[in-house]
XYZ file of C-alpha atoms in Angstrom:
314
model
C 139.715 36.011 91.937
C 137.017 33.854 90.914
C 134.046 34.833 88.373
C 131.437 34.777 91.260
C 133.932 37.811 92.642
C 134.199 39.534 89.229
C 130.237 39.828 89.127
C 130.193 41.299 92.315
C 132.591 44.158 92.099
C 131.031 45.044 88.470
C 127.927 45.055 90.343
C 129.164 47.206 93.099
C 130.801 49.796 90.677
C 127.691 50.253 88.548
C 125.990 50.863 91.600
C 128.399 53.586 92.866
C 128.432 55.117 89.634
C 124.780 55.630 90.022
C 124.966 57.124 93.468
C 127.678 59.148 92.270
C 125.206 60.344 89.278
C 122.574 61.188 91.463
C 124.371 62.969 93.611
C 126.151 65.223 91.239
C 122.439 65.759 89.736
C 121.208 66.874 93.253
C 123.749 68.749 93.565
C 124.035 70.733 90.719
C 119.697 70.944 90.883
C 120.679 72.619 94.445
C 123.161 75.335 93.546
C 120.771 76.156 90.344
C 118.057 76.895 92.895
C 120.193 78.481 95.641
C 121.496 80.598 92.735
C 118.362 81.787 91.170
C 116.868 82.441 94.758
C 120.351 84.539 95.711
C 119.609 86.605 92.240
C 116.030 86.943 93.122
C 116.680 88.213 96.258
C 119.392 90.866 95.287
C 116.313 92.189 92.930
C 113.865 92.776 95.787
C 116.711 93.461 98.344
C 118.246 96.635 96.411
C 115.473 99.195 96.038
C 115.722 98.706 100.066
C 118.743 99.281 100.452
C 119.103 102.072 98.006
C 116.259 103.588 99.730
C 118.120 103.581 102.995
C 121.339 104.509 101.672
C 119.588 107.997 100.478
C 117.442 108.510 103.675
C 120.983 109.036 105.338
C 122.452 111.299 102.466
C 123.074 114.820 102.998
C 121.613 117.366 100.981
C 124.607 118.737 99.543
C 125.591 115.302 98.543
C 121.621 114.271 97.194
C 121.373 117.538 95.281
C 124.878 117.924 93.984
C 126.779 115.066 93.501
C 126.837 113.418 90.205
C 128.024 109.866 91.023
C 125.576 107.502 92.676
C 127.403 106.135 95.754
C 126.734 102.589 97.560
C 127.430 104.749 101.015
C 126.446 108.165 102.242
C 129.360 110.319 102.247
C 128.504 112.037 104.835
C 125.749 110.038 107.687
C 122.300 112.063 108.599
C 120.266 110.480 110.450
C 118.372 114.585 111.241
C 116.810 113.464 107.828
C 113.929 111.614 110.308
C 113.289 114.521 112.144
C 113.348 117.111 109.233
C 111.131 114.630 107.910
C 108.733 115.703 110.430
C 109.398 119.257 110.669
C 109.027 119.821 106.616
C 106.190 121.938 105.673
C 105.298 123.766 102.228
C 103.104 126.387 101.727
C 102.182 124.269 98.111
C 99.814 122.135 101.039
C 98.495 124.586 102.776
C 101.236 124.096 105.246
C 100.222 120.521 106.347
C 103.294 118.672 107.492
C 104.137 114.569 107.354
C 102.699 114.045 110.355
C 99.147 115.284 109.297
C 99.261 113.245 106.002
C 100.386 109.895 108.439
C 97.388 110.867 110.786
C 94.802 111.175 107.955
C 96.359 107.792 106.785
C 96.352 106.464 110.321
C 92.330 107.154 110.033
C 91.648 105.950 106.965
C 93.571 102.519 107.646
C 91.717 102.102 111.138
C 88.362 102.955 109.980
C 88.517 100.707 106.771
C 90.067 97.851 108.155
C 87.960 97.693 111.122
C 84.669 97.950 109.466
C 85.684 95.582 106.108
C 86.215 93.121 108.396
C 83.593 93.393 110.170
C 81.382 92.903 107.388
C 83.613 89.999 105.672
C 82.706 88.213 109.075
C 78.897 89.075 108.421
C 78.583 88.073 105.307
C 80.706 85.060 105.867
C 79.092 83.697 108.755
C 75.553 83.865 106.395
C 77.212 82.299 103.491
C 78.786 79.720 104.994
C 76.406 78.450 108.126
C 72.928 80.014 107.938
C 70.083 78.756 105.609
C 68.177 80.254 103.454
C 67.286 80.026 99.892
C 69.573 81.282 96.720
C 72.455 81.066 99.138
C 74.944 79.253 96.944
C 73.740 81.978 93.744
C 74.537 84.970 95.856
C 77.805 83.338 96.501
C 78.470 82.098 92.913
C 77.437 86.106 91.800
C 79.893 87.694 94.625
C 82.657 85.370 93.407
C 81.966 86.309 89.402
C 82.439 89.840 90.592
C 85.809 89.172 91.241
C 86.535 88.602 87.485
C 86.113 92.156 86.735
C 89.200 94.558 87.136
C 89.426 97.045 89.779
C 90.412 99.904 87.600
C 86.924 98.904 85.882
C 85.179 99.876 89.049
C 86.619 103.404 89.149
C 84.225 105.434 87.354
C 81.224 104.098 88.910
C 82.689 104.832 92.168
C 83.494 108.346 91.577
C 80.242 109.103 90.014
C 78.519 107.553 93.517
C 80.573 109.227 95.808
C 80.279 112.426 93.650
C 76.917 111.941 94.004
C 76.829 111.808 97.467
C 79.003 115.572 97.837
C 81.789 113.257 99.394
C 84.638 114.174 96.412
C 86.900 116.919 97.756
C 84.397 118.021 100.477
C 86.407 119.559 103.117
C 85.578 117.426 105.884
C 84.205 114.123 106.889
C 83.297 113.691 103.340
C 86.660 113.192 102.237
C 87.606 110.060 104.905
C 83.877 108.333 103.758
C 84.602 109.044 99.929
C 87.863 107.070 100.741
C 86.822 104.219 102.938
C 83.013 103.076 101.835
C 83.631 102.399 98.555
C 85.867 99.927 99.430
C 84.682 98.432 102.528
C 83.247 95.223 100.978
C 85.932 92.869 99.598
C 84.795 89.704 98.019
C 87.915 87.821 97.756
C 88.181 88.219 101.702
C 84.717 86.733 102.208
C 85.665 84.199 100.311
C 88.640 83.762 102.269
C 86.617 83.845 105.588
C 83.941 81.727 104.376
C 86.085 78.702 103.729
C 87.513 78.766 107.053
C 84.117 78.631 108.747
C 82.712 75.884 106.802
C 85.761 73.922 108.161
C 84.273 74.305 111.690
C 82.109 70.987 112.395
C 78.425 71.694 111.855
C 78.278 69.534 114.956
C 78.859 72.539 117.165
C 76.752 74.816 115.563
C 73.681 72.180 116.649
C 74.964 71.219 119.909
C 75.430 74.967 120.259
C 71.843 75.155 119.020
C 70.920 72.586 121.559
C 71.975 74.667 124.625
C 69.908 77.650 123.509
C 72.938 80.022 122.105
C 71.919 82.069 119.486
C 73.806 83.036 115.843
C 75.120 86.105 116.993
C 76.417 84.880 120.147
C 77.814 81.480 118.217
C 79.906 83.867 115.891
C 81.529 85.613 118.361
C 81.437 82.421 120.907
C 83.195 79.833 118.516
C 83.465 80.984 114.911
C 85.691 83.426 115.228
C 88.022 82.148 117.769
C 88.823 79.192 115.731
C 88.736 81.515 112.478
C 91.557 84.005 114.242
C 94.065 83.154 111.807
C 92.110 84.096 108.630
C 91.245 87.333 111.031
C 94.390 88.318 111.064
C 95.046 87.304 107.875
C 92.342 89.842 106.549
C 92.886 92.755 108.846
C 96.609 92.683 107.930
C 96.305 92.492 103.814
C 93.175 95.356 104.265
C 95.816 97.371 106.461
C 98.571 97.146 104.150
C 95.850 97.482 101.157
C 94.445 100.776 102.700
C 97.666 102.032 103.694
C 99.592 102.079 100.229
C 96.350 102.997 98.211
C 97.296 106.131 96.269
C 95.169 106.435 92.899
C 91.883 106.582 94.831
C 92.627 108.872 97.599
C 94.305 111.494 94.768
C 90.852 111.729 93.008
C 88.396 111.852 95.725
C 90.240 113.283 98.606
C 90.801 116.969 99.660
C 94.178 118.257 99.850
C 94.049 118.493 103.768
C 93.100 114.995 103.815
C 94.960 113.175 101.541
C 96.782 110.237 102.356
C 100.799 109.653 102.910
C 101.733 108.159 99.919
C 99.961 110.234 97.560
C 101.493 113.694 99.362
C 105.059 111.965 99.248
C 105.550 112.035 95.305
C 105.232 115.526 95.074
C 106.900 116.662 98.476
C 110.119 117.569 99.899
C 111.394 120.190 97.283
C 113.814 121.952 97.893
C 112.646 125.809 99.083
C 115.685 127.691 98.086
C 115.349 126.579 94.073
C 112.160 128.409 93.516
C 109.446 127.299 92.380
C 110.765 124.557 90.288
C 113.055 123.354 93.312
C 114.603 120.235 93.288
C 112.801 117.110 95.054
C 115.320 116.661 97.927
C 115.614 112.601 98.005
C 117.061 112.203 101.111
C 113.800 113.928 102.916
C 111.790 111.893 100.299
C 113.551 108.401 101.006
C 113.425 108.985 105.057
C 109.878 109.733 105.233
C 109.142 106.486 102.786
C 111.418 104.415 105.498
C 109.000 105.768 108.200
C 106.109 104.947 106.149
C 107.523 101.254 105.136
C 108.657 99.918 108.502
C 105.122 99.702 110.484
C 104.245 97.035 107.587
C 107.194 95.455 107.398
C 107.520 95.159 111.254
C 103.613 94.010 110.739
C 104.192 91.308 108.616
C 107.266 90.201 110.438
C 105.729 89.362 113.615
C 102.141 88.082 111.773
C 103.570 86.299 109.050
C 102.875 82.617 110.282
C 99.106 83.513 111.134
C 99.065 84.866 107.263
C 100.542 81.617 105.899
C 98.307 79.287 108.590
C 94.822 81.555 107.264
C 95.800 81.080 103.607
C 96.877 77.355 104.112
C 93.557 76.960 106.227
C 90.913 78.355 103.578
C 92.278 75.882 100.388
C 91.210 73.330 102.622
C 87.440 72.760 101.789
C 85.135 74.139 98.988
């Protein structure tokens, strides 16, 4: 074997040692990850699970067995329709189904109308001129620094105000949807999708005589349907799981589901301190769940694409 050989192998086997490295390195980095994401999803994964596992309990085995079991013991799916046949007279005998219908309201009404106006206000933000335009923007955006739960009081004195709190009637759906009809960080959202749109077609547009209004609904918002969807879902799933807001301002009649399902389903033959009967509880929070989880599901890609689309320009 000659020297020139020698070089050559040593060569080769430092090389291959170094491949070797590398890929012992990626694959260790890979089972790390694929590790911490399997552990991360067992966390999120369980409640789920747990919460089906109930919602097909009996009620002998929810109210008196002692060991927590990975499988109901006995299968019941006529949990989902006691779920809808439960009524107590501590609710003035409203069942599940009014609560969902009073949420079903709610969630229309104040998803239908914030939008609206995030596409307003957008729209005049982002393509109309007119003086202090970028300071009303820069003073909507500083509102966002200040904490919801900050916001509470002065809401609840203004809606008191206006004989909406606990009014039963009408007064109870507005106390629950005005106050929150405006939401900045969705204008915001909205607004940098629009000025992503060419100003070109907003003059050629111009050109040929078409107005604002008709531009907005013409060309803005078709080309803005992701971020639509994108708002109209995360105000539907916002509206629809509020619960501290509708428990203070709402009448009993009109609260919404999830603030009626914490202190429901007890059971009637315990007196008045009856047990909460989980299986009822955990059925009814299935039915509540799947709508947004079937939601998200089949509009996840527009939420990711309206997201994605609104980093793009400032």
């Amino acid at each position: 074997m000659t020297a020139q050989q020698n070089i050559k192998i040593k060569a080769d086997y430092k090389e291959n040692k170094k491949l070797v490295a590398q890929k012992t390195a990626s694959i260790v980095s890979k089972t790390g990850i694929y590790i911490f994401l399997i552990i991360m999803a067992f966390i999120v994964l369980v409640p789920f699970y747990w919460m089906l596992n109930v919602s097909f309990q009996s009620t002998e085995e929810v109210l008196n067995s002692t060991n927590m079991s990975l499988f109901p013991k006995e299968f019941s799916p006529q949990n989902y329709v006691s779920v809808f046949e439960y009524s107590s007279s501590q609710t003035g005998g409203i069942n599940f189904m009014g609560y969902l219908t009073n949420t079903l309201i709610v969630a229309v009404f104040s998803t239908i109308l914030g939008t609206l106006f995030s596409i307003f206000v957008a729209f005049a933000l982002a393509r109309l001129n007119f003086k202090g335009r970028e300071i009303i923007f820069t003073a909507l955006l500083a509102t966002m620094m200040i904490p919801g739960e900050m916001m509470v009081i002065s809401n609840f004195v203004t809606v008191s105000r206006l004989g909406w709190v606990n009014q039963d009637g009408v007064g109870s759906y507005l106390a629950m949807i005005v106050p929150f009809l405006v939401s900045i960080f969705h204008i915001y959202l909205l607004r940098q999708t629009f000025k992503q749109i060419p100003n070109e077609l907003y003059y050629a547009a111009k050109v040929d005589g078409c107005g604002d209004f008709k531009y907005l609904w013409s060309v803005m918002v078709p080309m803005a349907q992701s971020s639509i969807i994108t708002i109209v879902i995360l105000k539907l799933m916002g509206t629809w799981n509020a619960y501290i807001w509708p428990n203070l301002v709402a009448n009993e009649k009109y609260k919404l589901v999830t603030t009626w399902l914490r202190s429901s389903f007890t059971d009637p033959n315990a007196g008045a301190d009856g047990r909460t009967l989980f299986n009822l509880q955990m059925a009814a929070t299935v039915t509540v769940t799947v709508p947004l989880l079937l939601l998200f599901v089949f509009f996840r890609k527009y939420i990711m694409s309206g997201v994605s689309r609104s980093g793009v320009k400032g």
